[in-house]
Coordinates of C-alpha atoms and ligand atoms in Angstrom, one line a residue:
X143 CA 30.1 2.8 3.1
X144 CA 28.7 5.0 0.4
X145 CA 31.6 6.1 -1.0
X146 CA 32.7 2.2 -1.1
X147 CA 29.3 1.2 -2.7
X148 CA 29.2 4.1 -5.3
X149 CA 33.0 2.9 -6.6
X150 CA 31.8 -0.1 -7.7
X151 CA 30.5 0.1 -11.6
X152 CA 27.2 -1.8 -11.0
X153 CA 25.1 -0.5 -14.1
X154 CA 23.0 -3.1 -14.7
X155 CA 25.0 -4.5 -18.2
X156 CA 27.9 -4.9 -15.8
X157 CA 28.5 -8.0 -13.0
X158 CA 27.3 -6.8 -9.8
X159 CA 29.6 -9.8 -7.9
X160 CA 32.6 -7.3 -6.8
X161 CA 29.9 -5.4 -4.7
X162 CA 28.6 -8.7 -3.4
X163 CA 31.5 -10.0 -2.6
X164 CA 32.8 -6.9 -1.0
X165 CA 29.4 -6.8 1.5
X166 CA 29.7 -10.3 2.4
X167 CA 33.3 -10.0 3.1
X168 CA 32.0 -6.8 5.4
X169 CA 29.1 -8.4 7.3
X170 CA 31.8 -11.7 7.7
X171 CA 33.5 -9.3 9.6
X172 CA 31.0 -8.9 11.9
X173 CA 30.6 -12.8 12.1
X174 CA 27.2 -12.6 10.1
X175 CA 26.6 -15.1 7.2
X176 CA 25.5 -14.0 3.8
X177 CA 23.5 -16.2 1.2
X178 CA 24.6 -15.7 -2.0
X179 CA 21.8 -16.1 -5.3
X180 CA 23.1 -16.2 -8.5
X181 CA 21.9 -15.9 -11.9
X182 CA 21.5 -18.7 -14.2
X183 CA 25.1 -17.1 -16.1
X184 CA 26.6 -16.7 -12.7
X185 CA 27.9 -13.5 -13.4
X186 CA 25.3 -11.9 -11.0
X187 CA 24.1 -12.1 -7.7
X188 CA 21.2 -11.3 -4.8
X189 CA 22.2 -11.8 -1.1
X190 CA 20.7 -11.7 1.6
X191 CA 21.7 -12.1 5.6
X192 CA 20.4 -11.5 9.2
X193 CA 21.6 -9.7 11.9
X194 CA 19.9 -11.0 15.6
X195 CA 18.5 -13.9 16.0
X196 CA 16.7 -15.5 13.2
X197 CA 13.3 -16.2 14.4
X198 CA 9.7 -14.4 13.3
X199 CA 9.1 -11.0 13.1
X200 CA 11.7 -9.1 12.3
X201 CA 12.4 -6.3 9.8
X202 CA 13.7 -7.1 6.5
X203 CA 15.6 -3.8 4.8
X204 CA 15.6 -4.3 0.7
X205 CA 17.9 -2.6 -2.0
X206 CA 18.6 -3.4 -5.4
X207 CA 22.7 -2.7 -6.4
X208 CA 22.4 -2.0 -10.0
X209 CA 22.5 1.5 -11.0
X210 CA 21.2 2.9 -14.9
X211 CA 24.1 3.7 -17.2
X212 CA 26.0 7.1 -17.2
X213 CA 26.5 6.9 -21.1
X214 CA 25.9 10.0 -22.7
X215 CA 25.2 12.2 -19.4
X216 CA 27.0 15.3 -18.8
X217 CA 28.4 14.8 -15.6
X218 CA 30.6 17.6 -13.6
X219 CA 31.9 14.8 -11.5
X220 CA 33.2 11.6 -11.8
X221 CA 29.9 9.4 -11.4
X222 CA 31.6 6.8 -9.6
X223 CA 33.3 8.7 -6.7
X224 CA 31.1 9.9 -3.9
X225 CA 31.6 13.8 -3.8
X226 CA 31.0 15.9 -1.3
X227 CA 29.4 19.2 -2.5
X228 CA 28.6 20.9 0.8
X229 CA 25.1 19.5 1.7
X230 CA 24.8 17.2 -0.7
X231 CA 26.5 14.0 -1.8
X232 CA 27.1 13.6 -5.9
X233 CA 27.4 9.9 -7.8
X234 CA 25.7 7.4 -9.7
X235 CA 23.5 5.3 -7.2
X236 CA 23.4 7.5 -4.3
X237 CA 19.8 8.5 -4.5
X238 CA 18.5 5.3 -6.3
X239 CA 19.3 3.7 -4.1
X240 CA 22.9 2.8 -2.5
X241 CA 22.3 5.1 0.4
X242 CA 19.5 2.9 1.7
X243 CA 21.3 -0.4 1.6
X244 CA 24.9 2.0 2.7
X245 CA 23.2 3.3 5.9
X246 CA 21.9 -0.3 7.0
X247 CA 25.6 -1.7 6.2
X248 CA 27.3 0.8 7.9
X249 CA 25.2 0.4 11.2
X250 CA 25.1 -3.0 11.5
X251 CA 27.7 -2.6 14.4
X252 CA 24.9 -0.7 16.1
X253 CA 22.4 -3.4 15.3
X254 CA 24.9 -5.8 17.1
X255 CA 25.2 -3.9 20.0
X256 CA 21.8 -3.6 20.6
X257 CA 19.7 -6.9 21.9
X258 CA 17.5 -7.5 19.1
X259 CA 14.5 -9.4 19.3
X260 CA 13.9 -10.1 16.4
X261 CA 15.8 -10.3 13.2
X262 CA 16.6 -7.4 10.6
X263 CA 17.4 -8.9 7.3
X264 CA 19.1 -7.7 4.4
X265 CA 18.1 -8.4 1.0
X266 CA 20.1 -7.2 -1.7
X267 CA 19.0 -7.8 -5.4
X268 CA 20.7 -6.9 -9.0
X269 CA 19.0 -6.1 -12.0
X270 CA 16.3 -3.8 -10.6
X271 CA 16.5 -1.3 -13.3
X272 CA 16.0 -3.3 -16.2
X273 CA 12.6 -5.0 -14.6
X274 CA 13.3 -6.2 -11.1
X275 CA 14.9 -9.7 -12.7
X276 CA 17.1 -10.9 -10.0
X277 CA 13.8 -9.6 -7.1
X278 CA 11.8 -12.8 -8.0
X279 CA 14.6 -15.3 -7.2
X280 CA 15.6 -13.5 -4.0
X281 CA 12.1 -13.6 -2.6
X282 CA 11.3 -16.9 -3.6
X283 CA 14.7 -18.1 -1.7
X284 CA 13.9 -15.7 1.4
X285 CA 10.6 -17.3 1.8
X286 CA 11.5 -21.1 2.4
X287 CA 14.8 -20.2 4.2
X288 CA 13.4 -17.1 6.3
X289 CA 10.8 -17.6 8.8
X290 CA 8.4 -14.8 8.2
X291 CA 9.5 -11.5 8.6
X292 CA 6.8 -8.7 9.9
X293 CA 7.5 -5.8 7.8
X294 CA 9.5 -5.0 4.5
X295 CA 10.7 -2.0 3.7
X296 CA 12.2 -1.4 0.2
X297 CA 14.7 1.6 0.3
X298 CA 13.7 3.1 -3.1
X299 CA 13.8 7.2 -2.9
X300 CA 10.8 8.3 -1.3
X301 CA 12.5 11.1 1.0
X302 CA 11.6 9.1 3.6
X303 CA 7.7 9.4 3.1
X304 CA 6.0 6.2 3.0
X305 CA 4.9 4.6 -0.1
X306 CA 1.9 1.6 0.1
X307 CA 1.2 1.5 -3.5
X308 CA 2.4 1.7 -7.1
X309 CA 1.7 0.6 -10.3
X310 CA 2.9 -2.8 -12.2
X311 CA 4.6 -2.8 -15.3
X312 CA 5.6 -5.5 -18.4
X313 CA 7.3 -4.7 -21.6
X314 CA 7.4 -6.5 -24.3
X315 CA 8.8 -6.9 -27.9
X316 CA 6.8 -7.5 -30.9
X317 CA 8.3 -8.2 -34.0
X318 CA 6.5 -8.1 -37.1
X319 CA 7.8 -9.9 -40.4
X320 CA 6.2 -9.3 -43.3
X321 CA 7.3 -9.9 -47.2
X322 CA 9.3 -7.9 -49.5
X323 CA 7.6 -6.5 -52.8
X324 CA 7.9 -3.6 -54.5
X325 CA 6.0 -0.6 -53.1
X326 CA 4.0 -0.9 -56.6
X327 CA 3.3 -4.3 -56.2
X328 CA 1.4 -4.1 -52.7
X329 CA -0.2 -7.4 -53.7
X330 CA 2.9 -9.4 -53.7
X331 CA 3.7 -8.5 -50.5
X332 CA 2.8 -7.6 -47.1
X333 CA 4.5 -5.0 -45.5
X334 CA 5.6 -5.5 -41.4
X335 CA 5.6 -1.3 -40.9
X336 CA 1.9 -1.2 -41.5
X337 CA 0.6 -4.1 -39.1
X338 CA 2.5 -3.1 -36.8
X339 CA 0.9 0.8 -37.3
X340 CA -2.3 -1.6 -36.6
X341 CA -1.0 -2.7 -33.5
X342 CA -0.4 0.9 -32.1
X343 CA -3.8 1.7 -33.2
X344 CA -5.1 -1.1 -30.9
X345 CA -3.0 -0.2 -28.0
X346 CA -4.6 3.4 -28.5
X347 CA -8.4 2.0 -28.4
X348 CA -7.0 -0.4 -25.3
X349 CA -5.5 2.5 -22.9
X350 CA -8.2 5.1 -23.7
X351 CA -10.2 2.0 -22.6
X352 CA -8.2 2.1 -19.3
X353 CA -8.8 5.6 -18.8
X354 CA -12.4 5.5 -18.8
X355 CA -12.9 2.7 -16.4
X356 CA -9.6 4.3 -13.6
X357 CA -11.4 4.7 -10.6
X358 CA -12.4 8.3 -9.7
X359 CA -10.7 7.9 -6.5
X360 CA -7.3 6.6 -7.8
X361 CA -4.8 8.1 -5.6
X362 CA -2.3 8.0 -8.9
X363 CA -1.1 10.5 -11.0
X364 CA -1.9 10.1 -13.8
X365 CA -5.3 8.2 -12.5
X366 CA -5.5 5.7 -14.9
X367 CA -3.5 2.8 -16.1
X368 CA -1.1 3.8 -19.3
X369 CA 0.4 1.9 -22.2
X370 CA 3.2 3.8 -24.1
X371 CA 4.8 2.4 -27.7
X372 CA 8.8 3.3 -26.9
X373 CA 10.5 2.4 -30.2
X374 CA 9.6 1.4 -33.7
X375 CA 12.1 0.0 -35.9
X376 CA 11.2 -1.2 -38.9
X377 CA 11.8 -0.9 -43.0
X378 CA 14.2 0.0 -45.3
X379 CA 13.5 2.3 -48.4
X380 CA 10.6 3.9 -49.1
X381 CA 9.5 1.6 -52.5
X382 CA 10.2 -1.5 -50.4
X383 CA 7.4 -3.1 -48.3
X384 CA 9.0 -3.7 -45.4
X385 CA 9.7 -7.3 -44.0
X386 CA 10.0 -6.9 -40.6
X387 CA 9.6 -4.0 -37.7
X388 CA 9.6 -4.1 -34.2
X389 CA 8.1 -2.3 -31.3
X390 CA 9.2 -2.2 -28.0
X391 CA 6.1 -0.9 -25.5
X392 CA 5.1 -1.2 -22.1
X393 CA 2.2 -0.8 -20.0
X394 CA 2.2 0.2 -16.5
X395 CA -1.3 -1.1 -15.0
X396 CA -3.1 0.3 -11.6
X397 CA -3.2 -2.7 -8.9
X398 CA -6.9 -2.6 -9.7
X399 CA -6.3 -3.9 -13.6
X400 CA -5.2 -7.1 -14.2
X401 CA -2.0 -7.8 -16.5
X402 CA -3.2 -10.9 -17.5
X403 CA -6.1 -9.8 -19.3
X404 CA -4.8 -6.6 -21.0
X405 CA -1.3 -9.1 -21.9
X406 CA -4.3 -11.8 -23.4
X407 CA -6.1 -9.3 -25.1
X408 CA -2.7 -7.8 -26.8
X409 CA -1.6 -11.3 -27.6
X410 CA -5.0 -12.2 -28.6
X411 CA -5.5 -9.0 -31.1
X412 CA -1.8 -10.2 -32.2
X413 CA -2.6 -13.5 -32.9
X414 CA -5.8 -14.1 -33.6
X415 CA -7.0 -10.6 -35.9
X416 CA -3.6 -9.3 -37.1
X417 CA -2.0 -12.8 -38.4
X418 CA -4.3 -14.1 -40.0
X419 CA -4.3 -11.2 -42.2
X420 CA -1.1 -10.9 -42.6
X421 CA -1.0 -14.2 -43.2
X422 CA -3.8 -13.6 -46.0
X423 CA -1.2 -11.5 -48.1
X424 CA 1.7 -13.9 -47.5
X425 CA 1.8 -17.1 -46.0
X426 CA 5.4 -16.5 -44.5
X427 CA 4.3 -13.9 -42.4
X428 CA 4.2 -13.8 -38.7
X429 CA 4.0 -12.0 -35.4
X430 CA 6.9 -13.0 -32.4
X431 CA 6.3 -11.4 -29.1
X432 CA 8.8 -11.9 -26.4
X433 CA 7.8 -10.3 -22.5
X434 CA 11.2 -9.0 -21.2
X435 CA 10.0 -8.1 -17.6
X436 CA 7.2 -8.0 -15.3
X437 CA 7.1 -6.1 -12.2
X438 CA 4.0 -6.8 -10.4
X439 CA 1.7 -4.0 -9.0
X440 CA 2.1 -2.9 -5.3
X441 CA -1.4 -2.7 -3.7
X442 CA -2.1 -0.8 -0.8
X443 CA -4.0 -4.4 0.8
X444 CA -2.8 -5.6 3.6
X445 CA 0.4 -3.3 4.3
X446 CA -1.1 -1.3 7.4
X447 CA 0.8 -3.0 10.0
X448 CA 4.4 -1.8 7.8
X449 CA 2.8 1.8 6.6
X450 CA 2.2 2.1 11.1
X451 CA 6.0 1.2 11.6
X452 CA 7.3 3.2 8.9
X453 CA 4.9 6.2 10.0
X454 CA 6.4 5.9 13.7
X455 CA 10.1 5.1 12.8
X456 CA 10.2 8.3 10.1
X457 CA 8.4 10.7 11.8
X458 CA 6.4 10.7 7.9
X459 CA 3.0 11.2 8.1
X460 CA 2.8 11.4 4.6
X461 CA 1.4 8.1 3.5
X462 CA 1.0 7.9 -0.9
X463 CA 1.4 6.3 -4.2
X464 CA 4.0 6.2 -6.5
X465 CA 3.9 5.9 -10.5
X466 CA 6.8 3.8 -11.0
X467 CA 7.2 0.1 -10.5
X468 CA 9.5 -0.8 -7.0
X469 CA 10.3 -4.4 -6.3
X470 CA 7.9 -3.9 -3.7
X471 CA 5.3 -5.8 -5.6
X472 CA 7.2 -9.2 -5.6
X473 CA 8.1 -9.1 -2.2
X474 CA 4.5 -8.2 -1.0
X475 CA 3.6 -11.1 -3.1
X476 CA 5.9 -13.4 -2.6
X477 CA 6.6 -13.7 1.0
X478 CA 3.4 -12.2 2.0
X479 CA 4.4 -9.7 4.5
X480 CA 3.1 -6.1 5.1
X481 CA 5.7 -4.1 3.0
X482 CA 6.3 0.2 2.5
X483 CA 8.6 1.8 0.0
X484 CA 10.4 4.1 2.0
X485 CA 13.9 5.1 1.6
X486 CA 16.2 8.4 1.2
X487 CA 16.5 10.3 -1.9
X488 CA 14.2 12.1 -4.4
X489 CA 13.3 10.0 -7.3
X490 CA 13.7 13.9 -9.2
X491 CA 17.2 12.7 -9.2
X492 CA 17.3 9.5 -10.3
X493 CA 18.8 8.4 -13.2
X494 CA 19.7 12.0 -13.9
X495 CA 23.3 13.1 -14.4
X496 CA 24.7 14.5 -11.2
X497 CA 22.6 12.2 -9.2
X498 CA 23.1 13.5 -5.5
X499 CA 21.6 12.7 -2.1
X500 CA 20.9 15.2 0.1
X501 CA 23.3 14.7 3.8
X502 CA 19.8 15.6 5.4
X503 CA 18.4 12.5 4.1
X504 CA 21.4 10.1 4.9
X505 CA 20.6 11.4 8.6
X506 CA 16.9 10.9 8.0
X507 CA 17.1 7.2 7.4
X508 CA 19.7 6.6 10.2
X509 CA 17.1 8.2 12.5
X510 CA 14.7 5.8 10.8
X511 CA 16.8 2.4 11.4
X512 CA 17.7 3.9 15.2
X513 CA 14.0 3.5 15.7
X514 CA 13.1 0.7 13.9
X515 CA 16.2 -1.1 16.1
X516 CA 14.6 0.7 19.3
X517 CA 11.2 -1.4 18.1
X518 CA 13.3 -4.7 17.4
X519 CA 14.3 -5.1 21.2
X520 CA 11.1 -4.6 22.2
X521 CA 9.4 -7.0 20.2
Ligands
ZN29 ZN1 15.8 2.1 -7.7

């Protein structure tokens, strides 16, 4: 089932429908239904299906299919054909994360055989890695046509410890435009480069502010909620004031800072300080921002019922934070069930050329969904 997952091209750029349609052709084989959610384009798709009877309770098992690119990454293997390297498995996608959603696929005969209780779900999503996009709809569809489900689990790498908290994270684009003069003319003009230097400098003040007030206890590393400037692009010859730039930047906040205010207090610095004087120089001026993703924080709250299960079907009794932003947040959120991140794979090899999962691992989580089906007929 890996090997068949891994061969399909899934970066996130790319339509994910040819692995969709190949699992729901699989699990149709097995007589079990898929529901299929589409993007607005139609060229992409979530799904999500149920194995047992479809009732509360329940388990449901959640994996994104997109992948990141493999542009530019010196691979010693073709990235899209599984290779066995002794203990290891090499491709794009097997650590983060096909091997989750792989091993759930592949033993849904098992899952049949067994007298289920209660439900185990699969939710698959696309466009994870470029800010948990397709997550929202699939949730929000899972909640109305699901009835409750009593733990998630979202297979991101975690070696099979279990995760009960990360961070959140929104990026945004801000473009500046400004007005063209010559560089000896400064009053003619108003250059787009140096507001948005103005802006950095404010994000700078605004995440030092974030560090001060991280909680001494934070179980995260680093402590403290970040904000990090990505890209600048912006002007074109030194004697030119620049008319426009544009920064790309992102802020990953601790579930105990809110987004909304730090995103108001951006958009309100924007707005309300930086345009009008901008605006002073030239009236043409102005200040665009666009928010290309938001993935919610995962807070610990409420997950101890799933972080129990997890514990007792991994044999983990490693129980910790992550930094990076799962789609765990959304589903906690959205269909208000106690949810881990727990999954095989060490995120040290995500996104890296010769992404590999170690065979130890692929065993790891099958011992973890033999348990968690051994729960499911007792329930
Ligand atoms: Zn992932």
């Amino acid at each position: 089932m890996l090997r068949r997952l891994v061969a399909f091209d899934t970066t996130s750029r790319e339509s994910n429908l040819a692995l969709i349609h190949y699992v729901r052709d699989y699990l149709k084989g097995h007589g079990i239904d898929s529901t299929l959610v589409p993007n607005a384009e139609g060229t992409k798709a979530n799904l999500y299906a149920a194995v047992g009877p479809v009732k509360e309770g329940g388990v449901v098992l959640s994996g994104h299919t997109d992948v990141v690119p493999v542009d530019g990454q010196p691979w010693d293997t073709d990235p899209w054909t599984l290779t066995d390297k002794g203990d290891q498995y090499y491709g794009r996608g097997t650590c983060d994360m096909k091997a989750f959603s792989a091993i759930g696929l592949a033993m849904v005969p098992h899952f049949l055989r067994a007298r289920l209780k209660v439900p185990i779900h699969f939710a698959l999503s696309y466009d994870e890695e470029v800010g948990c996009l397709g997550a929202h709809s699939l949730a929000e569809r899972l909640t109305g046509a699901v009835p409750r489900p009593q733990v998630i689990v979202i297979g991101e790498p975690t070696m099979m410890t279990v995760v009960h908290a990360h961070k959140g994270a929104r990026s945004y684009v801000t473009t500046f435009t400004g007005f063209e003069a010559h560089s000896s003319m400064t009053h003619l003009g108003v250059s787009a480069v140096h507001f948005a230097g103005e802006f950095i400098a404010f994000l700078n003040r605004l995440e030092a502010e974030l560090e001060a007030r991280a909680p001494k206890d934070s179980e995260f590393m680093p402590p403290m909620s970040t904000i990090n400037v990505g890209t600048v692009h912006g002007g074109t010859a030194g004697n030119i004031l620049a008319r426009e730039c544009t920064l790309l930047w992102i802020s990953r906040l601790l579930p105990t800072d809110d987004q909304e205010e730090i995103e108001r207090r951006a958009f309100d610095y924007l707005q309300n300080t930086l345009l009008p004087a901008m605006r002073r120089r030239h009236p043409d001026a102005n200040i665009v921002t666009e928010r290309r993703s938001s993935t919610p924080p995962f807070s610990p709250e409420g997950n101890d019922a799933a972080k129990a299960l997890a514990r007792a079907w991994s044999g983990s009794n490693v129980v910790g934070s992550v930094p990076y932003g799962t789609e765990a947040g959304i589903f906690r959120r959205t269909i208000g069930a106690p949810t881990v991140v727990c999954g095989p794979g060490d995120i040290a090899q995500a996104h890296q050329p010769n992404e590999f999962i170690l065979k130890s691992q692929i065993d790891a989580c099958e011992n973890f969904m033999r348990r968690m089906v051994e729960w499911a007929e007792q329930q």
